[in-house]
mmCIF file of C-alpha atoms and ligand atoms in Angstrom:
data_model
loop_
_atom_site.group_PDB
_atom_site.id
_atom_site.type_symbol
_atom_site.label_atom_id
_atom_site.label_comp_id
_atom_site.label_asym_id
_atom_site.label_seq_id
_atom_site.Cartn_x
_atom_site.Cartn_y
_atom_site.Cartn_z
ATOM 1 C CA MET A 11 9.312 72.634 5.978
ATOM 2 C CA LYS A 12 12.668 72.390 3.884
ATOM 3 C CA GLN A 13 13.052 69.987 0.874
ATOM 4 C CA ASN A 14 15.238 67.642 0.910
ATOM 5 C CA ILE A 15 18.129 68.966 -1.401
ATOM 6 C CA TYR A 16 19.735 65.491 -2.016
ATOM 7 C CA ASP A 17 16.190 64.682 -3.420
ATOM 8 C CA TYR A 18 16.906 66.545 -6.370
ATOM 9 C CA SER A 19 18.716 65.626 -9.368
ATOM 10 C CA LEU A 20 20.625 67.805 -11.337
ATOM 11 C CA LYS A 21 18.278 68.576 -13.810
ATOM 12 C CA GLU A 22 15.534 69.336 -11.466
ATOM 13 C CA LEU A 23 18.028 71.850 -8.985
ATOM 14 C CA GLU A 24 19.177 72.832 -12.293
ATOM 15 C CA GLU A 25 14.837 74.138 -13.271
ATOM 16 C CA ILE A 26 15.505 75.801 -9.682
ATOM 17 C CA LEU A 27 17.573 77.609 -9.480
ATOM 18 C CA SER A 28 18.681 81.059 -11.935
ATOM 19 C CA PRO A 29 21.411 81.450 -13.082
ATOM 20 C CA SER A 30 20.983 77.512 -14.048
ATOM 21 C CA PHE A 31 24.931 76.913 -13.756
ATOM 22 C CA ARG A 32 24.038 77.600 -9.736
ATOM 23 C CA ALA A 33 23.436 73.850 -9.922
ATOM 24 C CA LYS A 34 26.152 71.903 -11.042
ATOM 25 C CA GLN A 35 28.044 75.157 -7.994
ATOM 26 C CA VAL A 36 25.972 73.227 -5.465
ATOM 27 C CA TYR A 37 26.449 69.929 -6.431
ATOM 28 C CA HIS A 38 29.906 70.512 -6.447
ATOM 29 C CA TRP A 39 29.871 71.836 -3.009
ATOM 30 C CA LEU A 40 27.351 69.129 -1.380
ATOM 31 C CA TYR A 41 28.801 65.054 -3.588
ATOM 32 C CA ALA A 42 32.399 66.605 -3.781
ATOM 33 C CA LYS A 43 32.833 68.942 -0.439
ATOM 34 C CA TYR A 44 30.429 67.410 1.661
ATOM 35 C CA ILE A 45 29.455 70.564 2.840
ATOM 36 C CA HIS A 46 25.864 70.998 4.969
ATOM 37 C CA ASP A 47 25.866 74.542 5.521
ATOM 38 C CA PHE A 48 25.119 77.007 2.118
ATOM 39 C CA ASP A 49 26.374 79.781 4.102
ATOM 40 C CA LYS A 50 30.337 77.638 3.254
ATOM 41 C CA MET A 51 29.158 77.440 -0.385
ATOM 42 C CA LEU A 52 32.075 80.063 -0.978
ATOM 43 C CA ASN A 53 31.285 80.795 -5.181
ATOM 44 C CA LEU A 54 27.678 81.888 -4.731
ATOM 45 C CA PRO A 55 26.374 84.443 -3.444
ATOM 46 C CA LYS A 56 24.600 85.916 0.008
ATOM 47 C CA SER A 57 21.073 85.802 -1.602
ATOM 48 C CA LEU A 58 21.426 82.485 -3.563
ATOM 49 C CA GLN A 59 23.020 81.316 -0.313
ATOM 50 C CA GLN A 60 19.914 82.558 2.100
ATOM 51 C CA GLU A 61 17.585 81.143 -0.569
ATOM 52 C CA LEU A 62 18.243 78.284 -0.462
ATOM 53 C CA ASP A 63 18.978 77.884 3.030
ATOM 54 C CA GLU A 64 14.893 79.112 3.380
ATOM 55 C CA LYS A 65 14.097 75.650 0.849
ATOM 56 C CA PHE A 66 15.827 73.665 1.273
ATOM 57 C CA SER A 67 17.698 70.834 3.649
ATOM 58 C CA ALA A 68 20.878 69.602 3.075
ATOM 59 C CA LYS A 69 21.951 67.490 6.658
ATOM 60 C CA ASN A 70 19.076 65.327 7.153
ATOM 61 C CA LEU A 71 20.022 62.449 8.205
ATOM 62 C CA SER A 72 22.614 62.488 12.156
ATOM 63 C CA ILE A 73 24.606 59.657 13.033
ATOM 64 C CA ILE A 74 23.036 58.008 15.754
ATOM 65 C CA GLU A 75 26.671 55.372 16.243
ATOM 66 C CA VAL A 76 29.180 53.482 15.262
ATOM 67 C CA GLU A 77 30.544 50.506 15.371
ATOM 68 C CA THR A 78 33.742 49.324 14.131
ATOM 69 C CA SER A 79 34.759 45.565 13.283
ATOM 70 C CA ARG A 80 38.155 43.959 13.393
ATOM 71 C CA ASP A 81 37.929 43.811 9.905
ATOM 72 C CA GLY A 82 37.309 48.364 9.684
ATOM 73 C CA SER A 83 34.299 47.795 8.493
ATOM 74 C CA ARG A 84 32.312 49.987 10.187
ATOM 75 C CA LYS A 85 28.818 50.108 10.852
ATOM 76 C CA TYR A 86 26.261 53.603 10.968
ATOM 77 C CA LEU A 87 22.867 54.053 12.619
ATOM 78 C CA PHE A 88 21.924 57.014 10.667
ATOM 79 C CA ARG A 89 17.768 58.782 12.155
ATOM 80 C CA THR A 90 16.225 60.584 9.677
ATOM 81 C CA LYS A 91 14.056 63.708 10.279
ATOM 82 C CA ASP A 92 11.475 61.747 12.140
ATOM 83 C CA GLY A 93 13.373 60.293 14.525
ATOM 84 C CA LEU A 94 13.457 57.218 12.739
ATOM 85 C CA SER A 95 16.689 55.065 12.597
ATOM 86 C CA PHE A 96 18.002 53.029 9.577
ATOM 87 C CA GLU A 97 21.666 51.265 8.835
ATOM 88 C CA SER A 98 24.390 51.804 6.728
ATOM 89 C CA VAL A 99 28.158 49.419 6.397
ATOM 90 C CA PHE A 100 31.396 50.630 5.400
ATOM 91 C CA ILE A 101 33.046 47.705 3.882
ATOM 92 C CA LYS A 102 36.529 48.260 3.212
ATOM 93 C CA MET A 103 38.816 45.887 1.226
ATOM 94 C CA ARG A 104 41.516 45.759 0.203
ATOM 95 C CA ASP A 105 42.847 45.964 -3.773
ATOM 96 C CA LYS A 106 45.194 44.826 -5.954
ATOM 97 C CA LYS A 107 45.756 46.580 -9.286
ATOM 98 C CA ILE A 108 48.833 45.783 -11.771
ATOM 99 C CA ASP A 109 49.920 49.068 -14.124
ATOM 100 C CA GLU A 110 51.250 49.786 -17.566
ATOM 101 C CA GLN A 111 54.522 48.408 -16.551
ATOM 102 C CA GLY A 112 53.379 45.763 -14.651
ATOM 103 C CA LYS A 113 53.724 46.648 -11.499
ATOM 104 C CA ILE A 114 51.245 45.651 -8.843
ATOM 105 C CA ILE A 115 50.118 48.312 -6.574
ATOM 106 C CA GLU A 116 48.516 47.361 -4.281
ATOM 107 C CA GLY A 117 45.212 49.806 -2.225
ATOM 108 C CA GLU A 118 41.804 49.700 -1.427
ATOM 109 C CA LYS A 119 38.262 49.920 -2.532
ATOM 110 C CA TYR A 120 34.498 49.883 -0.270
ATOM 111 C CA THR A 121 31.263 49.136 -1.149
ATOM 112 C CA PHE A 122 28.983 51.019 0.766
ATOM 113 C CA CYS A 123 25.847 48.990 1.440
ATOM 114 C CA LEU A 124 22.811 51.131 1.548
ATOM 115 C CA SER A 125 19.346 50.881 3.104
ATOM 116 C CA SER A 126 16.063 50.989 0.973
ATOM 117 C CA GLN A 127 13.614 51.412 3.826
ATOM 118 C CA VAL A 128 12.940 51.348 7.084
ATOM 119 C CA GLY A 129 11.856 48.542 7.932
ATOM 120 C CA CYS A 130 10.805 45.936 5.169
ATOM 121 C CA LYS A 131 7.116 44.275 3.951
ATOM 122 C CA VAL A 132 8.516 41.030 2.650
ATOM 123 C CA GLY A 133 8.560 38.976 6.453
ATOM 124 C CA CYS A 134 11.137 36.660 5.271
ATOM 125 C CA ALA A 135 12.351 33.901 8.385
ATOM 126 C CA PHE A 136 15.285 34.700 8.845
ATOM 127 C CA CYS A 137 15.689 38.031 8.176
ATOM 128 C CA SER A 138 16.372 40.374 11.660
ATOM 129 C CA THR A 139 14.419 43.580 9.506
ATOM 130 C CA ALA A 140 11.869 41.545 9.110
ATOM 131 C CA LYS A 141 10.647 41.030 12.575
ATOM 132 C CA GLY A 142 10.137 45.498 13.728
ATOM 133 C CA GLY A 143 7.694 45.076 10.275
ATOM 134 C CA PHE A 144 7.139 48.604 7.485
ATOM 135 C CA VAL A 145 7.566 51.802 8.998
ATOM 136 C CA ARG A 146 8.592 53.157 5.386
ATOM 137 C CA ASN A 147 10.068 53.904 1.753
ATOM 138 C CA LEU A 148 13.294 55.799 2.466
ATOM 139 C CA SER A 149 12.995 59.121 -0.123
ATOM 140 C CA ALA A 150 15.618 59.250 -3.035
ATOM 141 C CA GLY A 151 17.376 62.131 -1.011
ATOM 142 C CA GLU A 152 17.609 59.826 2.236
ATOM 143 C CA ILE A 153 19.153 56.629 0.132
ATOM 144 C CA VAL A 154 21.485 59.143 -0.790
ATOM 145 C CA GLU A 155 22.805 61.248 1.496
ATOM 146 C CA GLN A 156 24.177 57.766 2.956
ATOM 147 C CA VAL A 157 26.823 57.894 0.821
ATOM 148 C CA VAL A 158 27.623 61.365 1.229
ATOM 149 C CA ARG A 159 28.007 61.263 5.573
ATOM 150 C CA LEU A 160 29.551 57.696 4.763
ATOM 151 C CA LYS A 161 32.095 59.636 2.737
ATOM 152 C CA GLU A 162 32.277 62.671 5.032
ATOM 153 C CA ASP A 163 32.599 60.003 7.944
ATOM 154 C CA ASN A 164 35.742 58.535 6.537
ATOM 155 C CA ALA A 165 37.447 61.182 4.854
ATOM 156 C CA LEU A 166 36.785 59.600 1.576
ATOM 157 C CA ALA A 167 38.373 61.681 -0.934
ATOM 158 C CA PRO A 168 35.984 62.166 -4.003
ATOM 159 C CA GLU A 169 37.336 60.526 -6.243
ATOM 160 C CA LYS A 170 38.415 56.859 -4.188
ATOM 161 C CA ARG A 171 36.328 54.129 -5.980
ATOM 162 C CA VAL A 172 32.950 53.003 -4.434
ATOM 163 C CA ASN A 173 30.387 50.578 -4.709
ATOM 164 C CA ILE A 174 26.527 49.909 -4.015
ATOM 165 C CA VAL A 175 24.814 47.766 -2.440
ATOM 166 C CA TYR A 176 21.514 47.924 -2.275
ATOM 167 C CA MET A 177 21.044 45.284 0.891
ATOM 168 C CA GLY A 178 20.758 47.115 3.981
ATOM 169 C CA MET A 179 17.536 47.990 5.026
ATOM 170 C CA GLY A 180 14.698 47.113 3.081
ATOM 171 C CA GLU A 181 13.154 45.685 -0.311
ATOM 172 C CA PRO A 182 15.078 47.425 -3.145
ATOM 173 C CA LEU A 183 12.680 47.101 -5.869
ATOM 174 C CA ASP A 184 9.128 47.411 -3.519
ATOM 175 C CA ASN A 185 10.576 51.392 -3.036
ATOM 176 C CA PHE A 186 11.272 50.978 -6.669
ATOM 177 C CA GLU A 187 10.286 54.865 -7.406
ATOM 178 C CA HIS A 188 13.546 56.356 -4.740
ATOM 179 C CA VAL A 189 15.349 53.937 -5.286
ATOM 180 C CA THR A 190 15.641 54.134 -9.610
ATOM 181 C CA LYS A 191 15.603 58.336 -8.624
ATOM 182 C CA ALA A 192 18.305 57.525 -5.466
ATOM 183 C CA ILE A 193 20.477 55.099 -8.775
ATOM 184 C CA ARG A 194 20.705 58.566 -11.763
ATOM 185 C CA ILE A 195 21.162 60.565 -8.374
ATOM 186 C CA ILE A 196 24.111 58.274 -7.131
ATOM 187 C CA ALA A 197 25.214 58.472 -10.547
ATOM 188 C CA GLU A 198 25.554 62.147 -12.215
ATOM 189 C CA LEU A 199 29.270 62.891 -13.745
ATOM 190 C CA ASN A 200 28.735 65.714 -11.540
ATOM 191 C CA GLY A 201 27.818 64.437 -8.550
ATOM 192 C CA LEU A 202 29.273 61.229 -6.494
ATOM 193 C CA SER A 203 29.620 59.138 -10.016
ATOM 194 C CA ILE A 204 28.971 56.528 -8.732
ATOM 195 C CA SER A 205 28.187 54.681 -11.936
ATOM 196 C CA THR A 206 25.016 52.977 -12.817
ATOM 197 C CA ARG A 207 27.443 49.500 -13.050
ATOM 198 C CA ARG A 208 28.890 49.638 -10.440
ATOM 199 C CA GLN A 209 25.268 49.468 -8.265
ATOM 200 C CA THR A 210 24.080 46.944 -7.003
ATOM 201 C CA ILE A 211 19.892 46.421 -5.872
ATOM 202 C CA SER A 212 19.207 42.319 -4.145
ATOM 203 C CA THR A 213 15.962 41.564 -4.144
ATOM 204 C CA SER A 214 14.481 39.053 -2.864
ATOM 205 C CA GLY A 215 12.484 38.696 -5.988
ATOM 206 C CA ILE A 216 8.992 40.737 -7.158
ATOM 207 C CA ALA A 217 8.781 39.619 -10.601
ATOM 208 C CA PRO A 218 7.389 41.663 -11.710
ATOM 209 C CA LYS A 219 9.687 44.723 -10.432
ATOM 210 C CA ILE A 220 12.530 42.961 -12.196
ATOM 211 C CA ARG A 221 11.258 43.409 -15.610
ATOM 212 C CA LYS A 222 9.988 46.875 -15.217
ATOM 213 C CA LEU A 223 14.537 48.044 -13.969
ATOM 214 C CA GLY A 224 14.975 45.407 -17.082
ATOM 215 C CA GLU A 225 13.141 48.393 -18.945
ATOM 216 C CA LEU A 226 14.626 51.140 -17.855
ATOM 217 C CA ASP A 227 17.929 49.688 -18.719
ATOM 218 C CA LEU A 228 19.413 51.624 -16.563
ATOM 219 C CA GLY A 229 23.114 49.343 -16.822
ATOM 220 C CA VAL A 230 22.988 48.559 -12.490
ATOM 221 C CA GLN A 231 24.195 45.035 -12.027
ATOM 222 C CA LEU A 232 20.598 42.676 -10.283
ATOM 223 C CA ALA A 233 21.622 40.106 -7.739
ATOM 224 C CA ILE A 234 19.113 38.105 -6.695
ATOM 225 C CA SER A 235 18.389 36.216 -3.212
ATOM 226 C CA LEU A 236 17.518 32.741 -4.074
ATOM 227 C CA HIS A 237 18.473 31.112 -1.317
ATOM 228 C CA ALA A 238 15.958 27.596 -2.051
ATOM 229 C CA VAL A 239 16.208 26.006 -4.674
ATOM 230 C CA ASN A 240 12.591 24.198 -4.251
ATOM 231 C CA ASP A 241 9.354 26.806 -3.980
ATOM 232 C CA GLU A 242 8.654 24.680 -0.498
ATOM 233 C CA LEU A 243 11.730 25.962 1.000
ATOM 234 C CA ARG A 244 11.893 29.376 -0.902
ATOM 235 C CA SER A 245 7.918 30.440 0.354
ATOM 236 C CA ARG A 246 8.929 29.174 4.687
ATOM 237 C CA LEU A 247 12.038 31.547 3.895
ATOM 238 C CA ILE A 248 10.789 34.025 1.502
ATOM 239 C CA PRO A 249 6.889 33.655 2.072
ATOM 240 C CA MET A 250 6.485 36.682 -1.407
ATOM 241 C CA ASN A 251 6.935 33.200 -3.368
ATOM 242 C CA ARG A 252 4.024 31.991 -3.207
ATOM 243 C CA ALA A 253 2.715 34.589 -5.069
ATOM 244 C CA TYR A 254 6.185 34.520 -6.916
ATOM 245 C CA ASN A 255 7.353 31.581 -7.530
ATOM 246 C CA ILE A 256 11.629 30.654 -8.268
ATOM 247 C CA GLU A 257 9.955 29.873 -12.308
ATOM 248 C CA SER A 258 8.644 32.956 -12.338
ATOM 249 C CA VAL A 259 12.003 35.076 -10.860
ATOM 250 C CA LEU A 260 14.144 33.220 -12.857
ATOM 251 C CA ASP A 261 11.957 34.035 -16.275
ATOM 252 C CA ALA A 262 11.865 37.784 -15.553
ATOM 253 C CA VAL A 263 16.251 37.000 -14.573
ATOM 254 C CA ARG A 264 16.492 36.061 -18.342
ATOM 255 C CA ASN A 265 14.726 38.640 -19.652
ATOM 256 C CA PHE A 266 17.045 41.394 -17.593
ATOM 257 C CA PRO A 267 19.701 43.171 -19.256
ATOM 258 C CA VAL A 268 22.792 42.202 -18.535
ATOM 259 C CA ASP A 269 26.355 43.588 -19.313
ATOM 260 C CA THR A 270 28.220 41.629 -21.808
ATOM 261 C CA ARG A 271 30.996 40.878 -18.883
ATOM 262 C CA LYS A 272 28.271 40.531 -15.972
ATOM 263 C CA ARG A 273 26.235 38.112 -14.388
ATOM 264 C CA VAL A 274 23.829 38.175 -12.872
ATOM 265 C CA MET A 275 24.710 37.084 -8.744
ATOM 266 C CA PHE A 276 22.320 34.337 -6.995
ATOM 267 C CA GLU A 277 22.638 34.999 -2.986
ATOM 268 C CA TYR A 278 21.978 31.411 -1.789
ATOM 269 C CA LEU A 279 21.586 31.843 2.286
ATOM 270 C CA VAL A 280 22.907 28.799 3.474
ATOM 271 C CA ILE A 281 21.446 27.456 7.086
ATOM 272 C CA LYS A 282 22.702 24.364 9.120
ATOM 273 C CA GLY A 283 20.877 20.961 7.605
ATOM 274 C CA LEU A 284 17.559 22.920 5.821
ATOM 275 C CA ASN A 285 20.061 23.353 2.183
ATOM 276 C CA ASP A 286 23.533 22.923 2.685
ATOM 277 C CA ASP A 287 23.557 19.873 1.703
ATOM 278 C CA LEU A 288 24.961 18.506 -1.682
ATOM 279 C CA GLY A 289 21.689 18.117 -3.328
ATOM 280 C CA SER A 290 20.752 21.053 -3.074
ATOM 281 C CA ALA A 291 23.671 22.640 -5.583
ATOM 282 C CA LYS A 292 23.173 19.997 -8.117
ATOM 283 C CA ALA A 293 19.110 21.150 -7.936
ATOM 284 C CA LEU A 294 21.495 25.041 -7.958
ATOM 285 C CA LEU A 295 23.188 23.818 -10.821
ATOM 286 C CA ARG A 296 20.640 22.624 -12.882
ATOM 287 C CA LEU A 297 18.067 25.221 -12.171
ATOM 288 C CA LEU A 298 20.529 28.473 -13.063
ATOM 289 C CA ASP A 299 21.140 26.695 -16.595
ATOM 290 C CA GLY A 300 21.498 29.585 -19.300
ATOM 291 C CA ILE A 301 21.595 31.649 -17.366
ATOM 292 C CA LYS A 302 24.677 34.323 -17.074
ATOM 293 C CA SER A 303 24.974 33.982 -13.406
ATOM 294 C CA LYS A 304 27.588 34.036 -10.430
ATOM 295 C CA VAL A 305 26.800 32.664 -6.779
ATOM 296 C CA ASN A 306 27.594 34.205 -3.802
ATOM 297 C CA LEU A 307 26.776 31.616 -0.508
ATOM 298 C CA ILE A 308 26.194 33.880 2.259
ATOM 299 C CA LEU A 309 26.626 31.804 6.022
ATOM 300 C CA PHE A 310 23.358 32.224 8.213
ATOM 301 C CA ASN A 311 24.153 35.061 10.639
ATOM 302 C CA PRO A 312 22.626 33.309 14.110
ATOM 303 C CA HIS A 313 20.690 36.283 15.795
ATOM 304 C CA GLU A 314 18.488 35.990 18.888
ATOM 305 C CA GLU A 315 15.114 36.302 17.051
ATOM 306 C CA SER A 316 15.698 33.534 14.802
ATOM 307 C CA GLU A 317 15.297 28.941 15.073
ATOM 308 C CA PHE A 318 17.880 28.962 12.221
ATOM 309 C CA GLU A 319 21.859 27.375 12.292
ATOM 310 C CA ARG A 320 24.954 28.924 10.971
ATOM 311 C CA PRO A 321 25.644 26.123 8.999
ATOM 312 C CA ASP A 322 29.468 24.348 9.362
ATOM 313 C CA ASP A 323 32.367 25.258 7.336
ATOM 314 C CA GLU A 324 33.342 21.975 5.972
ATOM 315 C CA ASP A 325 29.589 21.919 3.814
ATOM 316 C CA VAL A 326 29.675 25.563 3.184
ATOM 317 C CA ARG A 327 33.599 24.633 1.443
ATOM 318 C CA LYS A 328 32.011 21.139 -0.113
ATOM 319 C CA PHE A 329 29.113 23.103 -1.624
ATOM 320 C CA ALA A 330 31.654 25.558 -3.395
ATOM 321 C CA ASP A 331 33.520 23.362 -4.059
ATOM 322 C CA PHE A 332 31.184 21.988 -6.648
ATOM 323 C CA LEU A 333 29.583 24.006 -7.894
ATOM 324 C CA VAL A 334 32.577 25.408 -8.562
ATOM 325 C CA SER A 335 34.026 22.363 -10.553
ATOM 326 C CA LYS A 336 31.081 22.251 -12.364
ATOM 327 C CA GLY A 337 32.292 25.310 -13.778
ATOM 328 C CA LEU A 338 29.893 27.930 -12.161
ATOM 329 C CA LEU A 339 31.395 31.298 -10.374
ATOM 330 C CA CYS A 340 31.309 31.014 -7.033
ATOM 331 C CA THR A 341 32.307 33.196 -4.226
ATOM 332 C CA ILE A 342 31.776 32.720 -0.309
ATOM 333 C CA ARG A 343 31.011 35.878 0.676
ATOM 334 C CA GLU A 344 33.338 36.940 3.837
ATOM 335 C CA SER A 345 31.889 37.184 6.618
ATOM 336 C CA LYS A 346 33.335 41.207 7.322
ATOM 337 C CA GLY A 347 31.857 42.766 10.359
ATOM 338 C CA LEU A 348 30.573 39.791 11.540
ATOM 339 C CA ASP A 349 32.142 40.872 15.445
ATOM 340 C CA ILE A 350 29.936 43.395 15.039
ATOM 341 C CA SER A 351 26.138 42.050 14.028
ATOM 342 C CA ALA A 352 27.050 42.136 10.237
ATOM 343 C CA ALA A 353 23.932 41.353 8.575
ATOM 344 C CA CYS A 354 21.033 43.319 7.269
ATOM 345 C CA GLY A 355 18.608 44.683 10.264
ATOM 346 C CA GLN A 356 20.590 43.317 13.769
ATOM 347 C CA LEU A 357 22.316 46.995 15.114
ATOM 348 C CA ARG A 358 18.692 48.276 14.767
ATOM 349 C CA GLU A 359 17.553 45.329 17.004
ATOM 350 C CA LYS A 360 20.427 46.034 19.011
ATOM 351 C CA GLU A 361 19.767 49.750 19.155
ATOM 352 C CA LYS A 362 15.675 48.843 20.462
ATOM 353 C CA ARG A 363 17.394 46.208 23.504
ATOM 354 C CA LYS A 364 19.633 48.469 24.433
ATOM 355 C CA SER A 365 16.548 51.358 24.770
ATOM 356 C CA LEU A 366 14.465 48.480 26.743
ATOM 357 C CA LYS A 367 17.940 46.810 28.535
ATOM 358 C CA ASN A 368 20.048 50.039 29.464
ATOM 359 C CA VAL A 369 22.880 48.327 28.222
ATOM 360 C CA SER A 370 26.484 49.916 27.582
ATOM 361 C CA CYS A 371 27.680 50.599 24.079
ATOM 362 C CA GLU A 372 29.801 52.521 22.079
ATOM 363 C CA THR A 373 27.569 55.553 20.595
ATOM 364 C CA ARG A 374 28.945 58.388 18.884
ATOM 365 C CA ARG A 375 26.375 61.360 18.464
ATOM 366 C CA GLU A 376 27.235 64.429 16.428
ATOM 367 C CA ASP A 377 28.446 66.915 17.760
ATOM 368 C CA GLY A 378 30.909 64.534 19.008
ATOM 369 C CA ASN A 379 30.015 63.540 22.608
ATOM 370 C CA PRO A 380 29.739 60.465 24.071
HETATM 371 N N1 SAH B 8 15.538 43.089 1.040
HETATM 372 C C1 SAH B 8 16.580 42.152 -0.311
HETATM 373 C C2 SAH B 8 18.016 43.429 -0.276
HETATM 374 C C3 SAH B 8 18.425 43.516 1.469
HETATM 375 S S1 SAH B 8 19.274 41.550 2.875
HETATM 376 C C4 SAH B 8 16.906 41.044 -0.493
HETATM 377 O O1 SAH B 8 16.637 40.748 0.572
HETATM 378 O O2 SAH B 8 17.612 40.582 -1.155
HETATM 379 C C5 SAH B 8 20.558 41.776 2.589
HETATM 380 C C6 SAH B 8 20.696 40.460 2.436
HETATM 381 O O3 SAH B 8 21.323 40.508 3.359
HETATM 382 C C7 SAH B 8 20.155 39.211 1.938
HETATM 383 O O4 SAH B 8 20.867 38.478 0.663
HETATM 384 C C8 SAH B 8 19.907 38.625 2.994
HETATM 385 O O5 SAH B 8 19.329 37.601 2.497
HETATM 386 C C9 SAH B 8 20.939 38.727 3.207
HETATM 387 N N2 SAH B 8 20.516 38.715 5.837
HETATM 388 C C10 SAH B 8 19.602 39.021 5.586
HETATM 389 N N3 SAH B 8 19.219 37.973 6.481
HETATM 390 C C11 SAH B 8 21.025 37.797 7.358
HETATM 391 C C12 SAH B 8 21.455 36.523 8.077
HETATM 392 N N4 SAH B 8 20.702 36.480 9.732
HETATM 393 N N5 SAH B 8 22.097 35.868 8.144
HETATM 394 C C13 SAH B 8 22.987 35.578 7.122
HETATM 395 N N6 SAH B 8 22.569 37.108 5.861
HETATM 396 C C14 SAH B 8 20.979 37.586 6.151
HETATM 397 FE FE1 SF4 B 9 12.930 41.641 3.071
HETATM 398 FE FE2 SF4 B 9 15.329 41.688 2.000
HETATM 399 FE FE3 SF4 B 9 14.979 40.619 5.082
HETATM 400 FE FE4 SF4 B 9 13.783 39.355 3.111
HETATM 401 S S1 SF4 B 9 16.219 39.626 3.876
HETATM 402 S S2 SF4 B 9 13.022 41.013 4.599
HETATM 403 S S3 SF4 B 9 13.464 41.101 1.272
HETATM 404 S S4 SF4 B 9 14.996 43.534 3.758
#
């Protein structure tokens, strides 16, 4: 069985290849040119191309479906070599910068939302990923390759600024070794060069793993899926709260090394009638007192399997206004790609239903044929 080449850090590849400088050349082809045929790596000797081809595979994920939203976000359904599917999202946003002459330069910035597992063990009541149960961890290489395939498919120049969020399928801290290895490979200066500071891990709150991540001091950003201000509701939404309650999660966060210019993000999924009232906003403010935080309100995105409802815009606005009036940084997550089933796990669910009911839907295969 060929090894996934994206599993290898530059140092590991340097130890395998001789002479070792070939590793940097291979990295350049993989991560700056998105080349996955070793015989197209033109500055390598034929013998090395062959050796690489015998040992490694540089194409381990195939794109089986892409949905493009009106706002330009694109949701990808990938298939692994062992036939499992999972998704990633490509998000394009307008960006404004001021140059040295004070002129406003309009550009674009990109965020890639990556999956860390096929399925998830945490079993949150609102999440469609949870409904399919847990299948397996993605390897570091399968996580890294999502970035390469998204850049390749969107013809993004290697130097384009990209942010990474681990907010697709799965609980990243439940796949700790592979995710932290992927973070390092993605940050490699001779490769994708996406600094750890531009990578954000979102977790449902595995307190001991938050501590372990903090000890590694990778420089990675932290986002906590809080969603509720009391343990009763949080345990209903995120069953793992029974093992690691709100206080234990916040305690781990307080010990997490945060860049002086950065804050820990608290994600708060707003669900109609459950946690969208001003009393909850006040309790949230009290809970986060003393933590350098920002709050990201996410509007619950209804799906077939769920009993919950999307909150009223007016209530979310009041909730946000209250937090802002008290000096807390608060944003409402833009519903990027809402028309293409925006939230975590939903595309895969749709694909499953499609194969059950044979509903037609835009599908694009690797060979370009519909
Ligand atoms: N497991 C990690 C990261 C993946 S989930 C975590 O839970 O943090 C990524 C985000 O998708 C979470 O913030 C989660 O709250 C959100 N999400 C899941 N289902 C959703 C839904 N139906 N509507 C809106 N957001 C949802
Ligand atoms: Fe898993 Fe996150 Fe979905 Fe919860 S919200 S089931 S932790 S992917």
